[in-house]
PDB file of C-alpha atoms in Angstrom:
ATOM      1  CA  GLY A  51     307.969  69.942 147.496  1.00 56.00           C
ATOM      2  CA  HIS A  52     304.395  69.437 146.689  1.00 70.00           C
ATOM      3  CA  GLY A  53     304.106  72.344 144.281  1.00 78.00           C
ATOM      4  CA  TYR A  54     302.475  74.885 146.602  1.00 82.00           C
ATOM      5  CA  ARG A  55     303.452  78.443 145.705  1.00 86.00           C
ATOM      6  CA  TRP A  56     301.755  80.199 148.652  1.00 91.00           C
ATOM      7  CA  ILE A  57     301.820  78.839 152.187  1.00 93.00           C
ATOM      8  CA  GLN A  58     300.063  80.745 154.963  1.00 95.00           C
ATOM      9  CA  ALA A  59     300.065  80.329 158.728  1.00 97.00           C
ATOM     10  CA  ILE A  60     297.777  81.951 161.276  1.00 96.00           C
ATOM     11  CA  SER A  61     299.556  82.545 164.562  1.00 97.00           C
ATOM     12  CA  ASN A  62     299.875  84.625 167.695  1.00 97.00           C
ATOM     13  CA  GLY A  63     303.328  85.385 166.262  1.00 97.00           C
ATOM     14  CA  ARG A  64     305.237  84.516 169.416  1.00 98.00           C
ATOM     15  CA  ARG A  65     307.324  81.655 168.036  1.00 98.00           C
ATOM     16  CA  PHE A  66     308.458  83.928 165.204  1.00 98.00           C
ATOM     17  CA  ALA A  67     310.257  86.066 167.798  1.00 98.00           C
ATOM     18  CA  TYR A  68     313.018  83.463 167.432  1.00 98.00           C
ATOM     19  CA  ARG A  69     314.906  84.540 164.319  1.00 98.00           C
ATOM     20  CA  ALA A  70     316.318  81.078 163.531  1.00 98.00           C
ATOM     21  CA  PHE A  71     312.825  79.557 163.604  1.00 98.00           C
ATOM     22  CA  THR A  72     311.476  82.319 161.366  1.00 98.00           C
ATOM     23  CA  GLU A  73     314.285  81.898 158.844  1.00 98.00           C
ATOM     24  CA  GLN A  74     313.800  78.124 158.859  1.00 98.00           C
ATOM     25  CA  ALA A  75     310.031  78.515 158.263  1.00 97.00           C
ATOM     26  CA  ALA A  76     310.581  81.001 155.427  1.00 97.00           C
ATOM     27  CA  GLY A  77     313.263  78.758 153.961  1.00 95.00           C
ATOM     28  CA  ALA A  78     310.795  75.863 154.000  1.00 94.00           C
ATOM     29  CA  GLY A  79     308.363  77.899 151.896  1.00 94.00           C
ATOM     30  CA  LEU A  80     306.283  79.975 154.308  1.00 97.00           C
ATOM     31  CA  THR A  81     305.073  83.029 152.386  1.00 97.00           C
ATOM     32  CA  GLU A  82     302.365  84.640 154.554  1.00 97.00           C
ATOM     33  CA  VAL A  83     301.573  84.821 158.244  1.00 98.00           C
ATOM     34  CA  THR A  84     298.498  86.343 159.850  1.00 98.00           C
ATOM     35  CA  VAL A  85     299.399  87.467 163.373  1.00 98.00           C
ATOM     36  CA  SER A  86     296.820  88.220 166.061  1.00 98.00           C
ATOM     37  CA  MET A  87     297.376  91.548 167.812  1.00 98.00           C
ATOM     38  CA  HIS A  88     294.985  92.811 170.479  1.00 97.00           C
ATOM     39  CA  GLY A  89     296.668  95.936 171.795  1.00 98.00           C
ATOM     40  CA  HIS A  90     299.019  98.756 170.868  1.00 98.00           C
ATOM     41  CA  GLU A  91     301.078  98.238 174.014  1.00 98.00           C
ATOM     42  CA  ALA A  92     301.946  95.376 176.324  1.00 98.00           C
ATOM     43  CA  ALA A  93     299.495  96.076 179.159  1.00 98.00           C
ATOM     44  CA  LEU A  94     296.449  95.907 176.887  1.00 98.00           C
ATOM     45  CA  HIS A  95     297.625  93.066 174.633  1.00 98.00           C
ATOM     46  CA  ASP A  96     299.009  90.889 177.427  1.00 98.00           C
ATOM     47  CA  GLY A  97     295.916  91.562 179.527  1.00 96.00           C
ATOM     48  CA  LEU A  98     293.671  90.223 176.765  1.00 94.00           C
ATOM     49  CA  THR A  99     295.866  87.248 175.883  1.00 95.00           C
ATOM     50  CA  MET A 100     296.558  86.524 179.565  1.00 94.00           C
ATOM     51  CA  ALA A 101     300.149  85.768 178.538  1.00 97.00           C
ATOM     52  CA  PRO A 102     302.749  88.135 180.016  1.00 97.00           C
ATOM     53  CA  GLY A 103     305.373  89.070 177.438  1.00 98.00           C
ATOM     54  CA  SER A 104     303.185  88.093 174.478  1.00 98.00           C
ATOM     55  CA  PHE A 105     303.062  91.632 173.037  1.00 98.00           C
ATOM     56  CA  ASP A 106     306.847  91.936 172.859  1.00 98.00           C
ATOM     57  CA  GLN A 107     307.152  88.468 171.339  1.00 98.00           C
ATOM     58  CA  SER A 108     304.463  89.121 168.725  1.00 98.00           C
ATOM     59  CA  VAL A 109     306.020  92.467 167.757  1.00 98.00           C
ATOM     60  CA  ALA A 110     309.439  90.805 167.439  1.00 98.00           C
ATOM     61  CA  GLY A 111     307.832  88.009 165.405  1.00 98.00           C
ATOM     62  CA  ILE A 112     306.281  90.487 162.972  1.00 98.00           C
ATOM     63  CA  GLY A 113     309.666  92.164 162.528  1.00 98.00           C
ATOM     64  CA  ASN A 114     311.436  88.864 161.882  1.00 98.00           C
ATOM     65  CA  LEU A 115     308.781  87.744 159.410  1.00 98.00           C
ATOM     66  CA  LEU A 116     308.938  90.976 157.458  1.00 98.00           C
ATOM     67  CA  ARG A 117     312.741  90.753 157.330  1.00 98.00           C
ATOM     68  CA  THR A 118     312.472  87.331 155.658  1.00 98.00           C
ATOM     69  CA  GLY A 119     310.160  88.743 153.000  1.00 97.00           C
ATOM     70  CA  CYS A 120     306.999  87.050 154.288  1.00 98.00           C
ATOM     71  CA  HIS A 121     303.741  88.887 153.777  1.00 98.00           C
ATOM     72  CA  VAL A 122     302.338  89.759 157.207  1.00 98.00           C
ATOM     73  CA  SER A 123     298.717  90.599 157.898  1.00 98.00           C
ATOM     74  CA  VAL A 124     297.246  91.294 161.327  1.00 98.00           C
ATOM     75  CA  ASP A 125     293.974  90.059 162.816  1.00 98.00           C
ATOM     76  CA  ILE A 126     292.526  92.285 165.525  1.00 98.00           C
ATOM     77  CA  VAL A 127     289.695  90.808 167.580  1.00 96.00           C
ATOM     78  CA  VAL A 128     287.840  93.886 168.773  1.00 97.00           C
ATOM     79  CA  SER A 129     286.289  93.890 172.238  1.00 95.00           C
ATOM     80  CA  ARG A 130     285.116  96.498 174.728  1.00 95.00           C
ATOM     81  CA  ARG A 131     288.590  96.548 176.205  1.00 95.00           C
ATOM     82  CA  ASN A 132     290.445  97.460 173.011  1.00 97.00           C
ATOM     83  CA  VAL A 133     287.924  99.128 170.675  1.00 98.00           C
ATOM     84  CA  GLU A 134     288.865 102.659 171.796  1.00 98.00           C
ATOM     85  CA  HIS A 135     292.494 101.782 170.971  1.00 98.00           C
ATOM     86  CA  LEU A 136     291.817 100.262 167.544  1.00 98.00           C
ATOM     87  CA  ALA A 137     293.333 103.220 165.674  1.00 98.00           C
ATOM     88  CA  ALA A 138     296.431 103.059 167.888  1.00 98.00           C
ATOM     89  CA  ILE A 139     296.756  99.283 167.308  1.00 98.00           C
ATOM     90  CA  VAL A 140     296.580  99.841 163.552  1.00 98.00           C
ATOM     91  CA  GLU A 141     299.143 102.669 163.759  1.00 98.00           C
ATOM     92  CA  ARG A 142     301.522 100.544 165.860  1.00 98.00           C
ATOM     93  CA  CYS A 143     301.345  97.596 163.464  1.00 98.00           C
ATOM     94  CA  ALA A 144     301.612  99.825 160.387  1.00 98.00           C
ATOM     95  CA  ALA A 145     304.753 101.389 161.897  1.00 98.00           C
ATOM     96  CA  LEU A 146     306.229  97.865 161.924  1.00 98.00           C
ATOM     97  CA  GLY A 147     305.457  97.500 158.196  1.00 98.00           C
ATOM     98  CA  VAL A 148     302.080  95.736 158.249  1.00 98.00           C
ATOM     99  CA  ARG A 149     299.768  96.797 155.425  1.00 98.00           C
ATOM    100  CA  GLU A 150     296.818  94.410 155.762  1.00 98.00           C
ATOM    101  CA  PHE A 151     294.306  94.067 158.596  1.00 98.00           C
ATOM    102  CA  ASP A 152     291.296  91.887 159.338  1.00 97.00           C
ATOM    103  CA  ILE A 153     289.057  93.461 161.955  1.00 97.00           C
ATOM    104  CA  LEU A 154     286.995  90.783 163.709  1.00 95.00           C
ATOM    105  CA  LEU A 155     284.230  91.292 166.236  1.00 91.00           C
ATOM    106  CA  ILE A 156     284.388  89.096 169.303  1.00 86.00           C
ATOM    107  CA  GLN A 157     281.720  86.370 169.232  1.00 82.00           C
ATOM    108  CA  PRO A 158     279.768  85.076 172.263  1.00 82.00           C
ATOM    109  CA  PHE A 159     281.301  81.599 172.532  1.00 79.00           C
ATOM    110  CA  GLY A 160     283.842  79.972 174.834  1.00 79.00           C
ATOM    111  CA  ARG A 161     285.791  82.378 177.028  1.00 81.00           C
ATOM    112  CA  ALA A 162     284.175  85.333 175.256  1.00 82.00           C
ATOM    113  CA  TRP A 163     280.787  84.399 176.711  1.00 84.00           C
ATOM    114  CA  GLU A 164     282.275  83.666 180.126  1.00 86.00           C
ATOM    115  CA  ASN A 165     283.697  87.224 179.952  1.00 85.00           C
ATOM    116  CA  ARG A 166     280.668  88.786 178.264  1.00 86.00           C
ATOM    117  CA  ASP A 167     281.559  92.227 179.556  1.00 88.00           C
ATOM    118  CA  LEU A 168     283.985  92.229 176.583  1.00 88.00           C
ATOM    119  CA  LEU A 169     281.201  91.960 173.972  1.00 89.00           C
ATOM    120  CA  LEU A 170     280.516  95.116 171.995  1.00 89.00           C
ATOM    121  CA  GLY A 171     277.335  97.137 171.866  1.00 86.00           C
ATOM    122  CA  ALA A 172     276.253  99.622 169.198  1.00 86.00           C
ATOM    123  CA  GLY A 173     278.058 102.412 171.086  1.00 92.00           C
ATOM    124  CA  ALA A 174     281.367 100.967 169.886  1.00 94.00           C
ATOM    125  CA  ALA A 175     280.674 101.811 166.226  1.00 95.00           C
ATOM    126  CA  PRO A 176     282.363 105.265 166.191  1.00 96.00           C
ATOM    127  CA  ALA A 177     285.635 103.920 167.646  1.00 97.00           C
ATOM    128  CA  LEU A 178     285.548 101.009 165.221  1.00 97.00           C
ATOM    129  CA  ARG A 179     285.063 103.361 162.270  1.00 97.00           C
ATOM    130  CA  ARG A 180     287.942 105.571 163.522  1.00 97.00           C
ATOM    131  CA  GLY A 181     290.215 102.539 163.464  1.00 98.00           C
ATOM    132  CA  LEU A 182     289.104 101.600 159.948  1.00 98.00           C
ATOM    133  CA  ARG A 183     289.615 105.173 158.707  1.00 97.00           C
ATOM    134  CA  THR A 184     293.094 105.174 160.255  1.00 98.00           C
ATOM    135  CA  ALA A 185     294.029 101.996 158.391  1.00 98.00           C
ATOM    136  CA  ARG A 186     292.814 103.468 155.134  1.00 96.00           C
ATOM    137  CA  SER A 187     294.614 106.774 155.709  1.00 97.00           C
ATOM    138  CA  LEU A 188     297.832 104.779 156.094  1.00 98.00           C
ATOM    139  CA  GLY A 189     297.239 103.043 152.761  1.00 97.00           C
ATOM    140  CA  CYS A 190     296.423  99.673 154.335  1.00 98.00           C
ATOM    141  CA  TRP A 191     294.118  96.976 153.014  1.00 97.00           C
ATOM    142  CA  VAL A 192     291.237  96.274 155.415  1.00 97.00           C
ATOM    143  CA  TRP A 193     288.781  93.412 155.803  1.00 95.00           C
ATOM    144  CA  THR A 194     286.010  93.030 158.355  1.00 96.00           C
ATOM    145  CA  ASN A 195     284.706  89.842 159.848  1.00 92.00           C
ATOM    146  CA  ARG A 196     281.425  89.478 161.763  1.00 89.00           C
ATOM    147  CA  VAL A 197     281.028  93.263 162.057  1.00 92.00           C
ATOM    148  CA  PRO A 198     277.325  94.207 161.939  1.00 89.00           C
ATOM    149  CA  PRO A 199     276.491  96.341 158.887  1.00 90.00           C
ATOM    150  CA  ALA A 200     275.088  99.058 161.178  1.00 90.00           C
ATOM    151  CA  PHE A 201     278.621  99.553 162.568  1.00 93.00           C
ATOM    152  CA  LEU A 202     279.898 100.298 159.058  1.00 95.00           C
ATOM    153  CA  GLU A 203     277.655 103.189 158.094  1.00 93.00           C
ATOM    154  CA  GLY A 204     279.491 105.219 155.475  1.00 93.00           C
ATOM    155  CA  MET A 205     281.863 102.295 154.862  1.00 95.00           C
ATOM    156  CA  GLU A 206     279.388  99.842 153.387  1.00 94.00           C
ATOM    157  CA  GLU A 207     281.982  98.394 150.992  1.00 94.00           C
ATOM    158  CA  LEU A 208     283.611  96.821 154.073  1.00 95.00           C
ATOM    159  CA  ILE A 209     280.521  94.762 154.948  1.00 92.00           C
ATOM    160  CA  GLN A 210     281.504  91.114 154.960  1.00 89.00           C
ATOM    161  CA  SER A 211     280.269  88.962 152.105  1.00 83.00           C
ATOM    162  CA  PRO A 212     277.151  86.953 153.011  1.00 80.00           C
ATOM    163  CA  ALA A 213     278.982  83.878 151.681  1.00 77.00           C
ATOM    164  CA  LYS A 214     281.545  84.216 154.504  1.00 74.00           C
ATOM    165  CA  ILE A 215     278.772  84.560 157.067  1.00 72.00           C
ATOM    166  CA  LEU A 216     277.296  81.318 155.696  1.00 71.00           C
ATOM    167  CA  ASP A 217     280.678  79.688 156.375  1.00 69.00           C
ATOM    168  CA  ASP A 218     280.402  80.799 160.016  1.00 68.00           C
ATOM    169  CA  VAL A 219     276.872  79.432 160.258  1.00 69.00           C
ATOM    170  CA  GLY A 220     278.017  76.222 158.561  1.00 70.00           C
ATOM    171  CA  GLY A 221     280.441  75.681 161.417  1.00 68.00           C
ATOM    172  CA  ARG A 222     277.421  75.340 163.708  1.00 70.00           C
ATOM    173  CA  ARG A 223     275.433  73.233 161.244  1.00 74.00           C
ATOM    174  CA  GLU A 224     274.543  70.481 163.710  1.00 75.00           C
ATOM    175  CA  LEU A 225     273.285  73.008 166.224  1.00 74.00           C
ATOM    176  CA  PHE A 226     270.918  74.530 163.638  1.00 73.00           C
ATOM    177  CA  ARG A 227     269.936  71.171 162.136  1.00 77.00           C
ATOM    178  CA  GLY A 228     268.863  69.917 165.568  1.00 78.00           C
ATOM    179  CA  SER A 229     266.814  73.064 166.056  1.00 78.00           C
ATOM    180  CA  ILE A 230     265.082  72.954 162.676  1.00 79.00           C
ATOM    181  CA  ARG A 231     264.481  69.210 162.359  1.00 83.00           C
ATOM    182  CA  GLY A 232     264.198  68.080 165.941  1.00 79.00           C
ATOM    183  CA  GLY A 233     262.835  71.147 167.686  1.00 79.00           C
ATOM    184  CA  ARG A 234     265.886  71.025 169.972  1.00 77.00           C
ATOM    185  CA  LEU A 235     266.751  74.623 170.857  1.00 78.00           C
ATOM    186  CA  PRO A 236     270.456  75.533 170.769  1.00 76.00           C
ATOM    187  CA  ASP A 237     272.195  75.544 174.157  1.00 75.00           C
ATOM    188  CA  CYS A 238     273.549  79.000 173.362  1.00 76.00           C
ATOM    189  CA  ARG A 239     270.091  80.562 172.823  1.00 78.00           C
ATOM    190  CA  GLY A 240     268.893  83.542 174.773  1.00 82.00           C
ATOM    191  CA  GLU A 241     270.910  86.511 175.954  1.00 84.00           C
ATOM    192  CA  ARG A 242     273.854  85.951 173.638  1.00 79.00           C
ATOM    193  CA  CYS A 243     271.772  85.901 170.415  1.00 78.00           C
ATOM    194  CA  ALA A 244     272.020  89.692 170.082  1.00 77.00           C
ATOM    195  CA  PHE A 245     275.825  89.447 169.909  1.00 76.00           C
ATOM    196  CA  CYS A 246     276.065  86.521 167.499  1.00 75.00           C
ATOM    197  CA  VAL A 247     276.681  86.731 163.775  1.00 67.00           C
TER     198      VAL A 247
END
């Protein structure tokens, strides 16, 4: 090899439902996989992914990965449809053996903006905090990503580092540069600004 000691993949986890593939990936040096989970049961998860059977495949993938000794963390993109179930999603994944979660707020771009009824308002904060408390009560490590500080009252240590937010902004550098230097307003301006990191 090339001397890498830690190799991570970010995945929906579905391909890892195939045990031979998972064992081959682990044998090739895969050490960590972050799997996206959006529900605690198939109807919710599959409804959000729009891929029937994806929940069962992702759950099977997590099991196969853990059996190979890979570290598995779970990303949960929180939306209006799943925020009330966040604690249940954490419990379901923890029951599989997952001990690390990244809680991400849905951002108003791409399909998320086309389906803006999924974007969260301030009323979602209590359910979000319940989910975070559940993860902690189970001894899990928790990160947040793009969660407004106001949502994390009483859990301020989970506020995302400003350096990470700068990374997000950096990904839209040209959009901001055109606005600042050329007076060209971003195409995304307006209604969605209130939902954007």
